[in-house]
Short mmCIF file of C-alpha atoms and ligand atoms in Angstrom, two decimals:
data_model
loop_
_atom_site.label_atom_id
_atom_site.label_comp_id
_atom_site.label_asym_id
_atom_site.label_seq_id
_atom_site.Cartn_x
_atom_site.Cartn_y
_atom_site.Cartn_z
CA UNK A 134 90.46 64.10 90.88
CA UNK A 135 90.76 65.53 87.70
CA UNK A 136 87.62 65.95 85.92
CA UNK A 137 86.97 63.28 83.06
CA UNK A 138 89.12 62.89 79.33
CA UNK A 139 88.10 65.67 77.31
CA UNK A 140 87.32 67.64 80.64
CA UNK A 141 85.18 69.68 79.19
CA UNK A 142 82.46 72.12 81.07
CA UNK A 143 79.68 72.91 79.52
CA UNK A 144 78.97 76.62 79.26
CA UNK A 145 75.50 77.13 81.39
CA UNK A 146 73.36 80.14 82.33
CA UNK A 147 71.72 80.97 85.23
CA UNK A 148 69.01 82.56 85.90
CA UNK A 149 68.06 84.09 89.12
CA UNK A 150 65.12 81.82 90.67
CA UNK A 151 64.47 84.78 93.14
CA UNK A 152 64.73 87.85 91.29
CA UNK A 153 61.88 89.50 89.51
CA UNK A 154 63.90 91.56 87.49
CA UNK A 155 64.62 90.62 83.90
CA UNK A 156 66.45 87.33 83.22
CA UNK A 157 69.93 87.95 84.35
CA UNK A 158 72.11 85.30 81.97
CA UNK A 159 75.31 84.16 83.08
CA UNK A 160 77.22 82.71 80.51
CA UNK A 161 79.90 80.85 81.77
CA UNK A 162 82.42 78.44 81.09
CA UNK A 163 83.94 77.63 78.20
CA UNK A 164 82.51 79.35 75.35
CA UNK A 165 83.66 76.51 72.49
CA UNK A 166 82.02 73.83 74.46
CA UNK A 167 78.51 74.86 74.51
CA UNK A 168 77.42 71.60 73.62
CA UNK A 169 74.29 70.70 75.69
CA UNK A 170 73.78 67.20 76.79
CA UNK A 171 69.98 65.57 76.59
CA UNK A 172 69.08 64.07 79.52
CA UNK A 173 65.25 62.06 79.95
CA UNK A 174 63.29 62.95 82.92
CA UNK A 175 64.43 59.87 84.35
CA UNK A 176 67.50 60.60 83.77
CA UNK A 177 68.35 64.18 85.18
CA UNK A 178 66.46 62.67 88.52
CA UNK A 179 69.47 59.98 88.52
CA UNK A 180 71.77 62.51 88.09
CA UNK A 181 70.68 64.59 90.63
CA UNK A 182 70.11 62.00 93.30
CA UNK A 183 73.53 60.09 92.56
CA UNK A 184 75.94 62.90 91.37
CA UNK A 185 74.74 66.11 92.85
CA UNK A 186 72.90 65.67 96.22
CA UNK A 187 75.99 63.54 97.93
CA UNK A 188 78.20 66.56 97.72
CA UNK A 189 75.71 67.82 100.06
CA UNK A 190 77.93 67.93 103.31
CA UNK A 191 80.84 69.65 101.28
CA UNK A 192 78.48 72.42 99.36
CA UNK A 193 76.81 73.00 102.96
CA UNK A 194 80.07 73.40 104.36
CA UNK A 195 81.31 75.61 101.83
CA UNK A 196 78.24 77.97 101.55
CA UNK A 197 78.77 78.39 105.74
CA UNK A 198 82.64 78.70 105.26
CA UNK A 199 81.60 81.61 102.65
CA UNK A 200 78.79 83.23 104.30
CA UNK A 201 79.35 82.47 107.86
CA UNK A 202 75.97 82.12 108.53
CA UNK A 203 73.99 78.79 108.50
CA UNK A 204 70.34 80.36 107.55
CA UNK A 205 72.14 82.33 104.79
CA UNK A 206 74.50 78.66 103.35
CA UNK A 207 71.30 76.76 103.68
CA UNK A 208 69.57 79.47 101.29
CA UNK A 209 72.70 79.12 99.10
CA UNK A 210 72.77 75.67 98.75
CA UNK A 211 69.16 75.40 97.92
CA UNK A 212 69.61 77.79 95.47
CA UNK A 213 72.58 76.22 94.18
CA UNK A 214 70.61 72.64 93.45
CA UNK A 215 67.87 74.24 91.88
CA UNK A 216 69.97 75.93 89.74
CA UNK A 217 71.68 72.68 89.10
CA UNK A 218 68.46 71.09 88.17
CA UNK A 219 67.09 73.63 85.68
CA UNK A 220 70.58 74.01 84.04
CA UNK A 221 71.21 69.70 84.48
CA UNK A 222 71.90 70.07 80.26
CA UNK A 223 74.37 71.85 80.80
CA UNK A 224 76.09 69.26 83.05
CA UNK A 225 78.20 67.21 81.22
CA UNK A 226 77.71 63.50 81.85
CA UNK A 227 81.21 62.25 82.68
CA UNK A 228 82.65 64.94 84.02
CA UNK A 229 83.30 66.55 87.66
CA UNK A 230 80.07 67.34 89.01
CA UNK A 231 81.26 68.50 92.38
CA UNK A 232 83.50 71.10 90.82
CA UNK A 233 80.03 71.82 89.05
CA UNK A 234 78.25 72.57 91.86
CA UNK A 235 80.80 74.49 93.77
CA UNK A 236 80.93 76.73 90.65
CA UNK A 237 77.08 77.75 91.08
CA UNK A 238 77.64 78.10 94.52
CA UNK A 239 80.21 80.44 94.59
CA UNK A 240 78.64 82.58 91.65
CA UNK A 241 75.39 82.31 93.59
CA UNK A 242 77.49 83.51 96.42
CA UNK A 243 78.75 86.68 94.21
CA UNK A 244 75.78 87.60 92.48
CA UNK A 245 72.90 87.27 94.82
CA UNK A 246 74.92 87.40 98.12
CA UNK A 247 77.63 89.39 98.16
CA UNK A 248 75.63 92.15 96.54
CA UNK A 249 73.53 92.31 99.56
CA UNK A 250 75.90 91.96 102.18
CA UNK A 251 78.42 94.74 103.68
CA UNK A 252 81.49 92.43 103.34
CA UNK A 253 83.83 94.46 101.16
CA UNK A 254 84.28 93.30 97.63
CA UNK A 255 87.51 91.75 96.26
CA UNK A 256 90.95 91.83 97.69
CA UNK A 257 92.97 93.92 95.39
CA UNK A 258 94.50 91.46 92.89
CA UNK A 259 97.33 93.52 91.72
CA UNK A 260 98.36 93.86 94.89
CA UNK A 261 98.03 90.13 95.30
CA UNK A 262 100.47 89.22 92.33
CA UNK A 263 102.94 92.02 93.32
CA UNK A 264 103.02 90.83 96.72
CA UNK A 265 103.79 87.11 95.58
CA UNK A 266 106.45 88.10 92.99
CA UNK A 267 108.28 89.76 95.68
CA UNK A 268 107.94 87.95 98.32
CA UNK A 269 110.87 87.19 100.09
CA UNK A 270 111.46 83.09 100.34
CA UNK A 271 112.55 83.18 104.08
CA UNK A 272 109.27 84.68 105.30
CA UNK A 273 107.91 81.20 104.02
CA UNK A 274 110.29 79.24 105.53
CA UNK A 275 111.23 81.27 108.96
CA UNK A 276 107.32 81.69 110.07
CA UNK A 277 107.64 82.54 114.07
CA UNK A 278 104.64 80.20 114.40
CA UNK A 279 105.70 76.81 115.60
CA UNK A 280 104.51 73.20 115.73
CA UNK A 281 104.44 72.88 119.38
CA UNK A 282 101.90 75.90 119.34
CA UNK A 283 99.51 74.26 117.13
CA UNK A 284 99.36 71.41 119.77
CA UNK A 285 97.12 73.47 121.57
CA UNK A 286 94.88 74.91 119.21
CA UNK A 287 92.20 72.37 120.44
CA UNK A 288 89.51 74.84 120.13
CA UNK A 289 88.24 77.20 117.55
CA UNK A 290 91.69 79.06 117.00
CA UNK A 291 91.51 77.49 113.76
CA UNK A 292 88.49 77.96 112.38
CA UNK A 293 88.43 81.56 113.75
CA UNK A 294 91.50 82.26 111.97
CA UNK A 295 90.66 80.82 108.84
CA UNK A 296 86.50 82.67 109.15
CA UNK A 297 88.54 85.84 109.53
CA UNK A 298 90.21 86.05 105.99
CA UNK A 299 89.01 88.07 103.40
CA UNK A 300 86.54 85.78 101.83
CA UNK A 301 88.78 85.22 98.94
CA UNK A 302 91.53 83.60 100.33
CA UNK A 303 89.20 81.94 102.88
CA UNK A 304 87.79 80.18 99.35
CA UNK A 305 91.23 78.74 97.74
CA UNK A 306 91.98 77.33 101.46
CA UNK A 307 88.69 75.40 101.73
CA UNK A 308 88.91 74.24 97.85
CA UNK A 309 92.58 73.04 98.43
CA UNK A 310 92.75 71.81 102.19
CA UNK A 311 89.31 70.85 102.80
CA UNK A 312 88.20 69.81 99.33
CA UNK A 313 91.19 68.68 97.74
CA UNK A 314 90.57 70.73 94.29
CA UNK A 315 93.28 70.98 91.78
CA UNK A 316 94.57 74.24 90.37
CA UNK A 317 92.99 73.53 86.87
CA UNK A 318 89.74 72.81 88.85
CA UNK A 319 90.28 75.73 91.27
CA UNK A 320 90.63 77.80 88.51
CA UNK A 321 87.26 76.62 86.76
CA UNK A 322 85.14 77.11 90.03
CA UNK A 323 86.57 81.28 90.54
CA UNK A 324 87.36 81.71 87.28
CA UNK A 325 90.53 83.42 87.54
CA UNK A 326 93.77 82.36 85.90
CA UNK A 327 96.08 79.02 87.66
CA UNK A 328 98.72 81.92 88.33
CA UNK A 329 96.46 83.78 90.31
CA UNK A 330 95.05 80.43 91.90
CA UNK A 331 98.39 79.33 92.76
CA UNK A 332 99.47 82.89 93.94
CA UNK A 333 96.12 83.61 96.31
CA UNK A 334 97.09 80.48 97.79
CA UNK A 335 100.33 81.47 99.07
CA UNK A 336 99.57 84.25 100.63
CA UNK A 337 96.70 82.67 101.95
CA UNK A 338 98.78 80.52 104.01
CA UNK A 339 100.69 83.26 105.04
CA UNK A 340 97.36 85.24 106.48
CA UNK A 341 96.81 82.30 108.09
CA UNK A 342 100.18 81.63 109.35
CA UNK A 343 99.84 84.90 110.69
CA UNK A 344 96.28 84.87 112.27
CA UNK A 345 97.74 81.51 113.69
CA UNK A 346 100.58 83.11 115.51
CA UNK A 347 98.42 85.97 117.31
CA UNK A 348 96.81 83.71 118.74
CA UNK A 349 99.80 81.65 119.96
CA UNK A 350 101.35 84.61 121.14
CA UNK A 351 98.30 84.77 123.52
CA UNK A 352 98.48 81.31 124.50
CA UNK A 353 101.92 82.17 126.10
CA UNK A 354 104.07 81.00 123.41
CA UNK A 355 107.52 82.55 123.36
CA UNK A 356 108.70 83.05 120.20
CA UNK A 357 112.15 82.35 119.20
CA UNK B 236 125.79 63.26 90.46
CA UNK B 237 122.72 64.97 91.80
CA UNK B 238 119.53 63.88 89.73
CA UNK B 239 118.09 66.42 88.08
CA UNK B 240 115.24 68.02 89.50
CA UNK B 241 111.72 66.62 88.19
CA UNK B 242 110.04 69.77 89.73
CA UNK B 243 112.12 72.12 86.97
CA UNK B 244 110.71 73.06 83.99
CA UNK B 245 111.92 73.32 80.53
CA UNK B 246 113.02 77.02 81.26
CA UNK B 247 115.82 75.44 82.45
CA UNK B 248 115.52 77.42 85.84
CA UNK B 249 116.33 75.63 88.68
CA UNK B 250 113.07 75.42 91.03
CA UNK B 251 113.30 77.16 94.57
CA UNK B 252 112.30 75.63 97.63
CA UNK B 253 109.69 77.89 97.87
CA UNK B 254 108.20 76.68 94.30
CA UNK B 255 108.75 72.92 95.63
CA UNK B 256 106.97 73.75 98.66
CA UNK B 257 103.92 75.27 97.49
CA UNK B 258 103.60 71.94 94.71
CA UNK B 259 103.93 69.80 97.62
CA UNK B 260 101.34 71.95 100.04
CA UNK B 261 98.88 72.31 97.33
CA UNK B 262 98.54 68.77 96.33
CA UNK B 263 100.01 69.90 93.04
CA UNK B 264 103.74 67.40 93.22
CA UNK B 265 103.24 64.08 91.33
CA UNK B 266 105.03 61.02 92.81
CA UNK B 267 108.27 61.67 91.44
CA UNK B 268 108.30 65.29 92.49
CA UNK B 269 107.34 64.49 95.76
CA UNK B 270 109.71 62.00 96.60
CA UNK B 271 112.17 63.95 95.34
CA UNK B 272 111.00 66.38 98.10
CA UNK B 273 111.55 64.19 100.90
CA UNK B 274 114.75 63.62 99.93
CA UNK B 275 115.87 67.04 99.76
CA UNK B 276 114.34 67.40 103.29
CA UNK B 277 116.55 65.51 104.43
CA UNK B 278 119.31 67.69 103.62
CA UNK B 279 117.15 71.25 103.87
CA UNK B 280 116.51 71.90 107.22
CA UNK B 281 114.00 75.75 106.89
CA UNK B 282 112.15 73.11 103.73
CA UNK B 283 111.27 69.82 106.43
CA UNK B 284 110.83 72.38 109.17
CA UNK B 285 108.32 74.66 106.96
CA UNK B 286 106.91 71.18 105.64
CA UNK B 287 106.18 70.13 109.20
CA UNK B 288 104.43 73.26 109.86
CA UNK B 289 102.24 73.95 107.12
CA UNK B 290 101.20 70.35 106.94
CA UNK B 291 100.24 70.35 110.60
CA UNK B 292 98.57 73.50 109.74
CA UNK B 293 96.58 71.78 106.67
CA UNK B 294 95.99 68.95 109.02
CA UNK B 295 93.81 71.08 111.70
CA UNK B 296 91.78 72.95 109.05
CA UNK B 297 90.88 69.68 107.59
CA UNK B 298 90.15 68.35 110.96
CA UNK B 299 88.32 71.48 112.40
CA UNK B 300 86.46 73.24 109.42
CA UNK B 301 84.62 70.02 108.12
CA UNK B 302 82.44 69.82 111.52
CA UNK B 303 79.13 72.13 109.87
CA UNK B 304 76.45 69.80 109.48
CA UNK B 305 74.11 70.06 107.04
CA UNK B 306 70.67 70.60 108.84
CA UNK B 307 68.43 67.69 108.17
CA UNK B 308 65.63 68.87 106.69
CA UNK B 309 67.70 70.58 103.91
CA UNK B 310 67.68 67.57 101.89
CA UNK B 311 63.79 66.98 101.97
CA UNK B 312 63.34 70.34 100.95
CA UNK B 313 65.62 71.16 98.03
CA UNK B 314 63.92 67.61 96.76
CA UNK B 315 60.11 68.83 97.65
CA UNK B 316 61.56 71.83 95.54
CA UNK B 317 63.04 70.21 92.60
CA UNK B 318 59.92 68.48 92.62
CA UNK B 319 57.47 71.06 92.48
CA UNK B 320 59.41 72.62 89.02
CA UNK B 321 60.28 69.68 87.41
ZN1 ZN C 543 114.81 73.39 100.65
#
């Protein structure tokens, strides 16, 4: 799923639909490809109906993964395809319009969510690359957690675990496991480097490896 | 005569299992790399038994983080929305 030849993303700005205060532009994306596409009215409906509004289940999903709170991803996703409407030039015909969207989501997410809310900002990336580089390759390989265990996670134990990351390794889980995004295409939507993509994924595994394992210690299991 | 290793790079350094694993659990390995990856499994036990694990692991998220449904009425009103500006 790699988005179409030439790839290219459109730099677009957004501009809070809520917010009375002045104009807040975004400028994002790439800043040599600021080519705008023209679209008819006719047109940008198309586009909307056919290549935006079926990612609906997946943006829902991952505006609830991200907030937790289904009043809260409903407001995001709204947002999101309004914002995806007024900035539809920006959209380049062609290319991957779901790794579109989940890019306005999750800056919608940062800049008119996460400001409000008491979750604690960014997971200190430093620490993040230091803890990859010397990581130890047995602590991927000898996990305690074991297959057998996950046989019984029938329940929520999974979701749980992965609600209760920081939200930022909570995010490269759902765009890799659940979504199926590359690294180039990770790296697009957070806009962070394919190091630090590839990096916040592994220990992201290893949170959840961990969360995992509390709760199959609680189930009974005995480690080895 | 081992086959050289298609997940190396032109460094020339030879790629851990660690570095093979994350390719492979990432949906990063193309064809090549990956069957190259079953057949080291075959002779690395920790790689097939961390392979087993983390794709079982992948497996359940997929299967139990998916289930939030998008309440109906969201569709009808982002379009009453998008109607009303455009
Ligand atoms: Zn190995």
């Amino acid at each position: 799923m790699k988005s179409g030849p030439g790839g290219a993303w459109a730099s677009f700005a957004i501009i809070k639909s809520s917010d009375p205060s002045p104009i807040l532009l975004l400028f994002l994306g790439f800043m040599e490809e600021t080519q705008r596409e023209k679209y008819t009215e006719k047109e940008k409906i198309s586009v909307f109906n056919n290549e935006f509004l079926p990612h609906i289940n997946s943006m829902y999903n991952f505006g609830y993964r991200l907030t937790l709170d289904e009043d809260d991803a409903k407001d995001l996703v709204q947002d999101t395809y309004l914002k995806s409407y007024r900035f539809i030039e920006s959209f380049q015909k062609g290319t991957n319009a779901k790794a579109w969207l989940f890019r306005i989501l999750k800056n919608s997410f940062i800049n008119d969510y996460r400001k409000k809310s008491k979750e604690p900002n960014k997971v200190d990336y430093q620490e993040v690359e230091s803890y990859y580089n010397s990581d130890d390759v047995d602590r991927q390989i000898t996990t305690d957690l074991r297959v057998e265990s996950l046989q019984d996670m029938i329940g929520d134990e999974i979701s749980n675990a992965l609600n209760s990351l920081d939200v930022d390794f909570r995010t490269v889980i759902i765009l890799c496991d659940l979504e199926g995004f590359k690294y180039d295409e990770m790296a697009k939507i957070l806009d962070i480097p394919i190091g630090t993509v590839r990096s916040r994924l592994h220990r992201a595994r290893n949170l959840l490896k961990d969360k995992l394992s509390v709760y199959a210690k609680k189930m009974g299991y005995k480690n080895p | 005569m081992s086959r050289p290793n298609p997940f190396n790079d032109s460094s020339g350094k030879e790629t851990t299992c660690l570095e093979m694993l994350q390719a492979i659990l990432d949906g990063d390995a193309t064809e090549e790399q990956q069957q190259y990856f079953r057949e080291h499994m075959d002779k690395c036990k920790p790689c097939y038994k961390s392979h087993e694990l983390n794709m079982q692991i992948k497996q359940l998220v997929k299967s139990k983080c998916c289930g939030s449904h998008v309440p109906p009425d969201l569709v009808e009103k982002i379009k009453s929305q998008f109607n009303s500006i455009s």
